[in-house]
PDB file of C-alpha atoms in Angstrom:
ATOM      1  CA  MET A  28     135.292  38.904  60.803  1.00  0.00           C
ATOM      2  CA  THR A  29     134.974  36.642  57.771  1.00  0.00           C
ATOM      3  CA  SER A  30     132.284  33.976  57.844  1.00  0.00           C
ATOM      4  CA  GLU A  31     134.763  31.371  56.580  1.00  0.00           C
ATOM      5  CA  ILE A  32     136.288  29.393  59.443  1.00  0.00           C
ATOM      6  CA  THR A  33     138.577  26.380  59.671  1.00  0.00           C
ATOM      7  CA  LEU A  34     137.867  23.112  61.457  1.00  0.00           C
ATOM      8  CA  PHE A  35     141.196  21.586  62.573  1.00  0.00           C
ATOM      9  CA  VAL A  36     140.565  17.876  63.103  1.00  0.00           C
ATOM     10  CA  ASN A  37     142.485  15.085  64.817  1.00  0.00           C
ATOM     11  CA  PRO A  38     140.812  11.919  63.499  1.00  0.00           C
ATOM     12  CA  THR A  39     142.494   9.729  66.136  1.00  0.00           C
ATOM     13  CA  ALA A  40     141.489  11.763  69.222  1.00  0.00           C
ATOM     14  CA  GLY A  41     139.549   9.804  71.830  1.00  0.00           C
ATOM     15  CA  ARG A  42     139.753   6.533  69.873  1.00  0.00           C
ATOM     16  CA  GLY A  43     138.200   8.098  66.796  1.00  0.00           C
ATOM     17  CA  ARG A  44     135.941  10.601  68.553  1.00  0.00           C
ATOM     18  CA  GLY A  45     137.756  13.387  66.711  1.00  0.00           C
ATOM     19  CA  ALA A  46     136.595  12.211  63.301  1.00  0.00           C
ATOM     20  CA  ARG A  47     133.089  11.455  64.542  1.00  0.00           C
ATOM     21  CA  ALA A  48     132.809  14.804  66.301  1.00  0.00           C
ATOM     22  CA  ALA A  49     133.809  16.825  63.259  1.00  0.00           C
ATOM     23  CA  GLN A  50     130.513  16.244  61.454  1.00  0.00           C
ATOM     24  CA  PRO A  51     128.042  17.466  64.125  1.00  0.00           C
ATOM     25  CA  ALA A  52     130.374  20.354  64.977  1.00  0.00           C
ATOM     26  CA  ALA A  53     130.590  21.378  61.323  1.00  0.00           C
ATOM     27  CA  SER A  54     126.812  21.027  60.934  1.00  0.00           C
ATOM     28  CA  ALA A  55     126.209  23.327  63.901  1.00  0.00           C
ATOM     29  CA  LEU A  56     128.605  25.928  62.510  1.00  0.00           C
ATOM     30  CA  ARG A  57     127.116  25.767  59.013  1.00  0.00           C
ATOM     31  CA  ALA A  58     123.596  26.024  60.424  1.00  0.00           C
ATOM     32  CA  ALA A  59     124.685  29.302  62.018  1.00  0.00           C
ATOM     33  CA  GLY A  60     125.747  30.636  58.615  1.00  0.00           C
ATOM     34  CA  PHE A  61     129.463  29.911  58.622  1.00  0.00           C
ATOM     35  CA  SER A  62     131.405  28.477  55.709  1.00  0.00           C
ATOM     36  CA  VAL A  63     133.487  25.636  57.138  1.00  0.00           C
ATOM     37  CA  ARG A  64     136.735  24.324  55.713  1.00  0.00           C
ATOM     38  CA  THR A  65     138.222  21.174  57.261  1.00  0.00           C
ATOM     39  CA  VAL A  66     141.968  20.675  57.778  1.00  0.00           C
ATOM     40  CA  LEU A  67     143.251  17.174  58.508  1.00  0.00           C
ATOM     41  CA  GLY A  68     146.843  16.659  57.449  1.00  0.00           C
ATOM     42  CA  GLU A  69     148.757  13.446  56.895  1.00  0.00           C
ATOM     43  CA  ASP A  70     150.522  13.789  60.264  1.00  0.00           C
ATOM     44  CA  ALA A  71     150.997  16.395  62.988  1.00  0.00           C
ATOM     45  CA  ALA A  72     153.630  18.350  61.045  1.00  0.00           C
ATOM     46  CA  ASP A  73     151.528  18.443  57.874  1.00  0.00           C
ATOM     47  CA  ALA A  74     148.404  19.367  59.828  1.00  0.00           C
ATOM     48  CA  LEU A  75     150.252  22.232  61.521  1.00  0.00           C
ATOM     49  CA  THR A  76     151.511  23.512  58.174  1.00  0.00           C
ATOM     50  CA  ARG A  77     147.962  23.509  56.824  1.00  0.00           C
ATOM     51  CA  ALA A  78     146.565  25.197  59.936  1.00  0.00           C
ATOM     52  CA  ARG A  79     149.205  27.925  59.747  1.00  0.00           C
ATOM     53  CA  ALA A  80     148.350  28.455  56.085  1.00  0.00           C
ATOM     54  CA  ALA A  81     144.675  28.856  56.994  1.00  0.00           C
ATOM     55  CA  VAL A  82     145.560  31.432  59.655  1.00  0.00           C
ATOM     56  CA  ALA A  83     147.873  33.300  57.282  1.00  0.00           C
ATOM     57  CA  GLY A  84     145.115  33.206  54.680  1.00  0.00           C
ATOM     58  CA  GLY A  85     142.732  35.097  56.961  1.00  0.00           C
ATOM     59  CA  THR A  86     140.413  32.396  58.285  1.00  0.00           C
ATOM     60  CA  GLY A  87     137.860  33.835  60.689  1.00  0.00           C
ATOM     61  CA  ALA A  88     138.678  31.273  63.390  1.00  0.00           C
ATOM     62  CA  LEU A  89     140.567  28.037  63.904  1.00  0.00           C
ATOM     63  CA  ILE A  90     138.382  25.449  65.629  1.00  0.00           C
ATOM     64  CA  ALA A  91     140.367  22.471  66.967  1.00  0.00           C
ATOM     65  CA  VAL A  92     138.522  19.150  67.224  1.00  0.00           C
ATOM     66  CA  GLY A  93     140.223  16.702  69.580  1.00  0.00           C
ATOM     67  CA  GLY A  94     141.754  16.806  73.043  1.00  0.00           C
ATOM     68  CA  ASP A  95     144.438  18.791  74.807  1.00  0.00           C
ATOM     69  CA  GLY A  96     147.061  17.488  72.379  1.00  0.00           C
ATOM     70  CA  MET A  97     145.142  18.927  69.449  1.00  0.00           C
ATOM     71  CA  ALA A  98     144.648  22.202  71.292  1.00  0.00           C
ATOM     72  CA  HIS A  99     148.404  22.258  71.944  1.00  0.00           C
ATOM     73  CA  LEU A 100     149.076  21.826  68.224  1.00  0.00           C
ATOM     74  CA  ALA A 101     146.502  24.480  67.293  1.00  0.00           C
ATOM     75  CA  LEU A 102     148.172  26.969  69.628  1.00  0.00           C
ATOM     76  CA  ARG A 103     151.281  26.746  67.486  1.00  0.00           C
ATOM     77  CA  ALA A 104     149.218  28.071  64.584  1.00  0.00           C
ATOM     78  CA  VAL A 105     147.314  30.884  66.314  1.00  0.00           C
ATOM     79  CA  ALA A 106     149.507  32.068  69.221  1.00  0.00           C
ATOM     80  CA  GLY A 107     150.562  35.653  68.728  1.00  0.00           C
ATOM     81  CA  THR A 108     147.942  36.272  66.029  1.00  0.00           C
ATOM     82  CA  ARG A 109     144.453  37.760  66.289  1.00  0.00           C
ATOM     83  CA  THR A 110     142.822  34.640  64.859  1.00  0.00           C
ATOM     84  CA  PRO A 111     140.404  33.262  67.476  1.00  0.00           C
ATOM     85  CA  LEU A 112     140.792  29.675  68.702  1.00  0.00           C
ATOM     86  CA  GLY A 113     137.791  27.507  69.506  1.00  0.00           C
ATOM     87  CA  LEU A 114     137.771  23.972  70.921  1.00  0.00           C
ATOM     88  CA  ILE A 115     135.504  21.022  70.217  1.00  0.00           C
ATOM     89  CA  ALA A 116     136.794  18.905  73.117  1.00  0.00           C
ATOM     90  CA  VAL A 117     136.498  15.177  72.490  1.00  0.00           C
ATOM     91  CA  GLY A 118     139.841  13.872  73.760  1.00  0.00           C
ATOM     92  CA  THR A 119     140.867  12.204  77.005  1.00  0.00           C
ATOM     93  CA  GLY A 120     141.769  15.106  79.278  1.00  0.00           C
ATOM     94  CA  ASN A 121     140.100  18.201  77.778  1.00  0.00           C
ATOM     95  CA  ASP A 122     141.502  20.416  80.527  1.00  0.00           C
ATOM     96  CA  PHE A 123     141.980  23.454  78.296  1.00  0.00           C
ATOM     97  CA  ALA A 124     138.346  23.356  77.163  1.00  0.00           C
ATOM     98  CA  ARG A 125     137.220  23.077  80.789  1.00  0.00           C
ATOM     99  CA  ALA A 126     139.332  26.098  81.671  1.00  0.00           C
ATOM    100  CA  LEU A 127     137.574  28.054  78.905  1.00  0.00           C
ATOM    101  CA  GLY A 128     134.121  26.929  80.040  1.00  0.00           C
ATOM    102  CA  LEU A 129     133.389  24.989  76.838  1.00  0.00           C
ATOM    103  CA  PRO A 130     131.335  21.768  76.653  1.00  0.00           C
ATOM    104  CA  VAL A 131     133.282  18.523  76.865  1.00  0.00           C
ATOM    105  CA  ARG A 132     132.432  15.521  74.625  1.00  0.00           C
ATOM    106  CA  GLN A 133     129.371  17.343  73.289  1.00  0.00           C
ATOM    107  CA  PRO A 134     130.485  18.337  69.782  1.00  0.00           C
ATOM    108  CA  ALA A 135     127.148  19.652  68.566  1.00  0.00           C
ATOM    109  CA  ALA A 136     126.631  21.740  71.717  1.00  0.00           C
ATOM    110  CA  ALA A 137     130.207  23.022  71.534  1.00  0.00           C
ATOM    111  CA  GLY A 138     129.724  23.884  67.860  1.00  0.00           C
ATOM    112  CA  ARG A 139     126.551  25.842  68.621  1.00  0.00           C
ATOM    113  CA  MET A 140     128.208  27.673  71.519  1.00  0.00           C
ATOM    114  CA  ILE A 141     131.230  28.608  69.411  1.00  0.00           C
ATOM    115  CA  ALA A 142     129.029  29.731  66.516  1.00  0.00           C
ATOM    116  CA  ASP A 143     126.967  31.944  68.823  1.00  0.00           C
ATOM    117  CA  ALA A 144     130.110  33.371  70.454  1.00  0.00           C
ATOM    118  CA  LEU A 145     131.653  34.190  67.077  1.00  0.00           C
ATOM    119  CA  LYS A 146     128.499  35.891  65.840  1.00  0.00           C
ATOM    120  CA  CYS A 147     128.174  37.909  69.059  1.00  0.00           C
ATOM    121  CA  GLY A 148     131.863  38.725  69.320  1.00  0.00           C
ATOM    122  CA  ARG A 149     132.404  36.911  72.612  1.00  0.00           C
ATOM    123  CA  LEU A 150     136.159  36.674  72.289  1.00  0.00           C
ATOM    124  CA  ARG A 151     138.820  37.190  74.945  1.00  0.00           C
ATOM    125  CA  ASP A 152     142.576  37.240  75.185  1.00  0.00           C
ATOM    126  CA  ILE A 153     144.172  34.815  77.631  1.00  0.00           C
ATOM    127  CA  ASP A 154     147.715  34.070  78.706  1.00  0.00           C
ATOM    128  CA  LEU A 155     149.859  31.286  77.308  1.00  0.00           C
ATOM    129  CA  GLY A 156     152.997  29.568  78.480  1.00  0.00           C
ATOM    130  CA  GLN A 157     155.927  29.500  76.080  1.00  0.00           C
ATOM    131  CA  VAL A 158     158.928  27.167  76.067  1.00  0.00           C
ATOM    132  CA  GLY A 159     161.156  27.886  73.080  1.00  0.00           C
ATOM    133  CA  ASP A 160     158.866  27.773  70.049  1.00  0.00           C
ATOM    134  CA  ARG A 161     156.227  25.719  71.862  1.00  0.00           C
ATOM    135  CA  TRP A 162     153.126  27.119  73.538  1.00  0.00           C
ATOM    136  CA  PHE A 163     150.890  25.655  76.228  1.00  0.00           C
ATOM    137  CA  GLY A 164     147.549  26.563  77.700  1.00  0.00           C
ATOM    138  CA  THR A 165     147.313  24.395  80.806  1.00  0.00           C
ATOM    139  CA  VAL A 166     150.253  22.977  82.793  1.00  0.00           C
ATOM    140  CA  LEU A 167     153.934  22.227  82.301  1.00  0.00           C
ATOM    141  CA  ALA A 168     154.457  19.040  84.314  1.00  0.00           C
ATOM    142  CA  SER A 169     157.746  17.626  85.545  1.00  0.00           C
ATOM    143  CA  GLY A 170     158.698  14.875  87.943  1.00  0.00           C
ATOM    144  CA  PHE A 171     156.295  12.280  89.278  1.00  0.00           C
ATOM    145  CA  ASP A 172     153.404  13.717  87.302  1.00  0.00           C
ATOM    146  CA  SER A 173     155.328  13.745  84.015  1.00  0.00           C
ATOM    147  CA  ARG A 174     156.279  10.102  84.544  1.00  0.00           C
ATOM    148  CA  VAL A 175     152.638   9.319  85.248  1.00  0.00           C
ATOM    149  CA  ASN A 176     151.765  11.220  82.076  1.00  0.00           C
ATOM    150  CA  ASP A 177     154.293   9.220  80.109  1.00  0.00           C
ATOM    151  CA  ARG A 178     152.878   5.931  81.345  1.00  0.00           C
ATOM    152  CA  GLY A 179     149.273   7.095  80.972  1.00  0.00           C
ATOM    153  CA  ASN A 180     149.831   8.123  77.359  1.00  0.00           C
ATOM    154  CA  ARG A 181     151.072   4.613  76.589  1.00  0.00           C
ATOM    155  CA  MET A 182     147.981   3.001  78.098  1.00  0.00           C
ATOM    156  CA  ARG A 183     144.924   2.232  75.989  1.00  0.00           C
ATOM    157  CA  TRP A 184     142.581   1.447  78.880  1.00  0.00           C
ATOM    158  CA  PRO A 185     140.734   2.782  80.782  1.00  0.00           C
ATOM    159  CA  ALA A 186     139.553   6.089  79.369  1.00  0.00           C
ATOM    160  CA  GLY A 187     139.647   9.474  81.026  1.00  0.00           C
ATOM    161  CA  ARG A 188     141.216  10.347  84.336  1.00  0.00           C
ATOM    162  CA  PHE A 189     141.153   6.749  85.615  1.00  0.00           C
ATOM    163  CA  ARG A 190     143.936   5.946  83.175  1.00  0.00           C
ATOM    164  CA  TYR A 191     146.135   8.377  85.079  1.00  0.00           C
ATOM    165  CA  ASP A 192     145.040   6.945  88.428  1.00  0.00           C
ATOM    166  CA  LEU A 193     146.341   3.534  87.369  1.00  0.00           C
ATOM    167  CA  ALA A 194     149.506   5.036  85.929  1.00  0.00           C
ATOM    168  CA  MET A 195     150.093   6.855  89.225  1.00  0.00           C
ATOM    169  CA  ILE A 196     149.854   3.631  91.203  1.00  0.00           C
ATOM    170  CA  ALA A 197     152.308   1.918  88.863  1.00  0.00           C
ATOM    171  CA  GLU A 198     154.829   4.781  89.108  1.00  0.00           C
ATOM    172  CA  LEU A 199     154.672   4.903  92.898  1.00  0.00           C
ATOM    173  CA  ALA A 200     156.586   1.647  93.155  1.00  0.00           C
ATOM    174  CA  ALA A 201     159.768   3.082  91.635  1.00  0.00           C
ATOM    175  CA  PHE A 202     159.700   6.848  92.052  1.00  0.00           C
ATOM    176  CA  ARG A 203     161.904   8.798  94.461  1.00  0.00           C
ATOM    177  CA  PRO A 204     162.145  12.582  94.977  1.00  0.00           C
ATOM    178  CA  VAL A 205     164.888  14.197  92.904  1.00  0.00           C
ATOM    179  CA  PRO A 206     167.036  17.329  93.327  1.00  0.00           C
ATOM    180  CA  TYR A 207     165.548  20.314  91.478  1.00  0.00           C
ATOM    181  CA  ARG A 208     166.976  23.709  90.693  1.00  0.00           C
ATOM    182  CA  ILE A 209     164.270  26.355  90.300  1.00  0.00           C
ATOM    183  CA  ARG A 210     164.614  30.002  89.351  1.00  0.00           C
ATOM    184  CA  LEU A 211     161.671  32.411  89.366  1.00  0.00           C
ATOM    185  CA  ASP A 212     161.923  35.614  87.321  1.00  0.00           C
ATOM    186  CA  ASP A 213     165.287  37.238  88.185  1.00  0.00           C
ATOM    187  CA  GLY A 214     165.570  35.642  91.599  1.00  0.00           C
ATOM    188  CA  ASP A 215     168.179  33.305  93.001  1.00  0.00           C
ATOM    189  CA  VAL A 216     168.284  29.614  92.131  1.00  0.00           C
ATOM    190  CA  ARG A 217     166.430  27.472  94.675  1.00  0.00           C
ATOM    191  CA  GLU A 218     167.692  23.948  95.254  1.00  0.00           C
ATOM    192  CA  VAL A 219     165.003  21.593  96.569  1.00  0.00           C
ATOM    193  CA  GLU A 220     164.281  17.891  96.828  1.00  0.00           C
ATOM    194  CA  ALA A 221     160.940  17.567  95.091  1.00  0.00           C
ATOM    195  CA  THR A 222     158.497  14.936  93.960  1.00  0.00           C
ATOM    196  CA  LEU A 223     157.179  17.203  91.234  1.00  0.00           C
ATOM    197  CA  VAL A 224     157.169  20.767  90.002  1.00  0.00           C
ATOM    198  CA  ALA A 225     154.122  21.893  88.000  1.00  0.00           C
ATOM    199  CA  VAL A 226     154.044  25.247  86.192  1.00  0.00           C
ATOM    200  CA  GLY A 227     150.416  26.224  85.714  1.00  0.00           C
ATOM    201  CA  ASN A 228     149.010  28.690  83.225  1.00  0.00           C
ATOM    202  CA  GLY A 229     145.714  26.866  83.696  1.00  0.00           C
ATOM    203  CA  SER A 230     144.661  25.018  86.822  1.00  0.00           C
ATOM    204  CA  SER A 231     144.337  21.379  85.784  1.00  0.00           C
ATOM    205  CA  TYR A 232     145.793  18.512  83.799  1.00  0.00           C
ATOM    206  CA  GLY A 233     145.172  14.785  83.362  1.00  0.00           C
ATOM    207  CA  GLY A 234     141.402  15.110  83.019  1.00  0.00           C
ATOM    208  CA  GLY A 235     140.566  17.334  85.984  1.00  0.00           C
ATOM    209  CA  MET A 236     143.552  17.101  88.345  1.00  0.00           C
ATOM    210  CA  ARG A 237     143.636  20.635  89.800  1.00  0.00           C
ATOM    211  CA  ILE A 238     147.366  20.693  90.439  1.00  0.00           C
ATOM    212  CA  CYS A 239     147.512  24.530  90.304  1.00  0.00           C
ATOM    213  CA  PRO A 240     144.025  25.344  91.606  1.00  0.00           C
ATOM    214  CA  GLY A 241     144.587  29.087  91.891  1.00  0.00           C
ATOM    215  CA  ALA A 242     145.978  29.598  88.386  1.00  0.00           C
ATOM    216  CA  ASP A 243     144.385  32.474  86.477  1.00  0.00           C
ATOM    217  CA  LEU A 244     144.455  32.564  82.666  1.00  0.00           C
ATOM    218  CA  THR A 245     144.515  36.368  82.588  1.00  0.00           C
ATOM    219  CA  ASP A 246     146.936  37.534  85.310  1.00  0.00           C
ATOM    220  CA  GLY A 247     150.208  37.279  83.389  1.00  0.00           C
ATOM    221  CA  LEU A 248     151.690  34.882  85.958  1.00  0.00           C
ATOM    222  CA  PHE A 249     152.228  31.160  86.399  1.00  0.00           C
ATOM    223  CA  ASP A 250     151.230  29.342  89.551  1.00  0.00           C
ATOM    224  CA  VAL A 251     154.133  27.003  90.367  1.00  0.00           C
ATOM    225  CA  THR A 252     153.201  24.033  92.561  1.00  0.00           C
ATOM    226  CA  VAL A 253     156.162  22.333  94.237  1.00  0.00           C
ATOM    227  CA  VAL A 254     155.497  19.035  96.002  1.00  0.00           C
ATOM    228  CA  GLY A 255     158.435  18.368  98.293  1.00  0.00           C
ATOM    229  CA  ASP A 256     160.256  15.190  99.274  1.00  0.00           C
ATOM    230  CA  CYS A 257     157.227  13.016  99.926  1.00  0.00           C
ATOM    231  CA  GLY A 258     157.460   9.341 100.764  1.00  0.00           C
ATOM    232  CA  ARG A 259     155.062   6.908  99.130  1.00  0.00           C
ATOM    233  CA  SER A 260     152.531   6.939 101.948  1.00  0.00           C
ATOM    234  CA  THR A 261     152.414  10.750 102.031  1.00  0.00           C
ATOM    235  CA  LEU A 262     152.158  10.958  98.254  1.00  0.00           C
ATOM    236  CA  LEU A 263     149.309   8.450  98.285  1.00  0.00           C
ATOM    237  CA  ARG A 264     147.441  10.705 100.706  1.00  0.00           C
ATOM    238  CA  VAL A 265     148.290  13.972  98.971  1.00  0.00           C
ATOM    239  CA  PHE A 266     148.105  13.267  95.250  1.00  0.00           C
ATOM    240  CA  PRO A 267     144.432  12.181  95.078  1.00  0.00           C
ATOM    241  CA  GLN A 268     143.539  15.543  96.633  1.00  0.00           C
ATOM    242  CA  VAL A 269     144.472  17.260  93.364  1.00  0.00           C
ATOM    243  CA  TYR A 270     140.975  16.514  92.065  1.00  0.00           C
ATOM    244  CA  ARG A 271     139.627  18.922  94.696  1.00  0.00           C
ATOM    245  CA  GLY A 272     142.623  21.246  94.676  1.00  0.00           C
ATOM    246  CA  THR A 273     143.061  20.821  98.442  1.00  0.00           C
ATOM    247  CA  HIS A 274     146.567  19.330  98.217  1.00  0.00           C
ATOM    248  CA  THR A 275     148.014  22.844  98.470  1.00  0.00           C
ATOM    249  CA  GLU A 276     147.074  22.850 102.172  1.00  0.00           C
ATOM    250  CA  HIS A 277     149.619  20.094 102.917  1.00  0.00           C
ATOM    251  CA  PRO A 278     152.911  21.267 104.485  1.00  0.00           C
ATOM    252  CA  LYS A 279     154.919  19.438 101.808  1.00  0.00           C
ATOM    253  CA  VAL A 280     153.278  21.543  99.080  1.00  0.00           C
ATOM    254  CA  THR A 281     154.390  25.074  98.195  1.00  0.00           C
ATOM    255  CA  VAL A 282     152.766  27.383  95.638  1.00  0.00           C
ATOM    256  CA  LEU A 283     154.872  30.112  94.045  1.00  0.00           C
ATOM    257  CA  ARG A 284     154.038  32.718  91.396  1.00  0.00           C
ATOM    258  CA  ALA A 285     156.193  34.112  88.625  1.00  0.00           C
ATOM    259  CA  ALA A 286     156.147  35.285  85.021  1.00  0.00           C
ATOM    260  CA  ARG A 287     159.292  33.292  84.152  1.00  0.00           C
ATOM    261  CA  VAL A 288     160.302  29.918  85.505  1.00  0.00           C
ATOM    262  CA  GLU A 289     163.447  27.860  84.944  1.00  0.00           C
ATOM    263  CA  ILE A 290     163.450  24.271  86.181  1.00  0.00           C
ATOM    264  CA  ALA A 291     166.249  21.704  86.051  1.00  0.00           C
ATOM    265  CA  ALA A 292     166.539  18.113  87.252  1.00  0.00           C
ATOM    266  CA  GLU A 293     168.388  15.049  86.011  1.00  0.00           C
ATOM    267  CA  GLY A 294     166.436  12.348  84.194  1.00  0.00           C
ATOM    268  CA  ILE A 295     163.116  14.241  84.124  1.00  0.00           C
ATOM    269  CA  THR A 296     161.053  15.025  81.027  1.00  0.00           C
ATOM    270  CA  GLY A 297     158.785  18.049  80.822  1.00  0.00           C
ATOM    271  CA  TYR A 298     155.243  17.720  79.475  1.00  0.00           C
ATOM    272  CA  ALA A 299     152.922  20.582  78.557  1.00  0.00           C
ATOM    273  CA  ASP A 300     149.226  20.080  77.742  1.00  0.00           C
ATOM    274  CA  GLY A 301     150.064  16.372  78.014  1.00  0.00           C
ATOM    275  CA  GLU A 302     152.607  16.593  75.192  1.00  0.00           C
ATOM    276  CA  PRO A 303     156.350  15.937  75.709  1.00  0.00           C
ATOM    277  CA  LEU A 304     158.563  19.008  75.444  1.00  0.00           C
ATOM    278  CA  GLY A 305     161.855  17.270  76.156  1.00  0.00           C
ATOM    279  CA  PRO A 306     164.223  16.733  79.068  1.00  0.00           C
ATOM    280  CA  LEU A 307     164.854  19.339  81.720  1.00  0.00           C
ATOM    281  CA  PRO A 308     166.271  21.981  82.044  1.00  0.00           C
ATOM    282  CA  LEU A 309     163.440  24.013  80.553  1.00  0.00           C
ATOM    283  CA  SER A 310     162.639  27.698  80.720  1.00  0.00           C
ATOM    284  CA  ALA A 311     159.030  28.893  80.491  1.00  0.00           C
ATOM    285  CA  ARG A 312     157.570  32.370  80.299  1.00  0.00           C
ATOM    286  CA  CYS A 313     153.980  33.483  80.703  1.00  0.00           C
ATOM    287  CA  VAL A 314     152.890  35.573  77.720  1.00  0.00           C
ATOM    288  CA  ARG A 315     150.025  37.861  78.670  1.00  0.00           C
ATOM    289  CA  GLY A 316     147.233  37.800  76.089  1.00  0.00           C
ATOM    290  CA  GLY A 317     149.110  35.239  73.990  1.00  0.00           C
ATOM    291  CA  VAL A 318     145.980  33.916  72.254  1.00  0.00           C
ATOM    292  CA  ARG A 319     142.442  35.041  71.485  1.00  0.00           C
ATOM    293  CA  VAL A 320     139.839  32.408  72.337  1.00  0.00           C
ATOM    294  CA  VAL A 321     136.157  31.851  71.664  1.00  0.00           C
ATOM    295  CA  GLY A 322     134.244  31.475  74.906  1.00  0.00           C
ATOM    296  CA  PRO A 323     130.773  31.000  76.305  1.00  0.00           C
TER     297      PRO A 323
END
């Protein structure tokens, strides 16, 4: 592997933490003997074009500096290639980095860990979710959680998972379960009244909400968590349990597994890795070994 690697930076991540984190991360990588090139871009589209050019040009690794949104963008550059992806997680949620066992909001430590892993060849192939030409590493959210995500992304305070706690409370006042149509692999269409349907490649979203606690990044399958027609009081009791992953024990919660999932519902937007994909219906497939990652 070449010693020249690319640092893919989101300067706005975590209220500027992305830009601040790039320097100690780059210093740690250079101290380990790597030549580091930084890619910024004028906007997301330009940054993606530059990242893809770096991958096509043979960079030894693409190291994304930011949060889950930046990781989501980086996946579009490296998915399906053999270029390793590393994460310097300094965003709000950082669920993908947690799933990979990487340090969170410790850019120098993450840089040192990634440098050591690259030098020692500690790389592994993990699954990705794919919706059209988009890829995701954590969870495709739809329903109550996607509306919470939408509201949380508009909020500027507080930071971290508490932002989503407040957004959840605000959404509770207006939300009602909606009719879903769900198809798993080649099975029949299931029609259910649901509060949310979450398709998990990874286990968590929203800064540690373990909505799909049993999801495995290497089994070639999604865990699909369906929360049924909960009233507000039930949802208030069940939803906070996602931080422990114990919500799946509630009778209103069903966990399914499949390699392909089609979900449809009126007026619902799908989010993956915290980024909007568009309105339902959406079809997702789990791609085994879709990306090579740098791990501890």
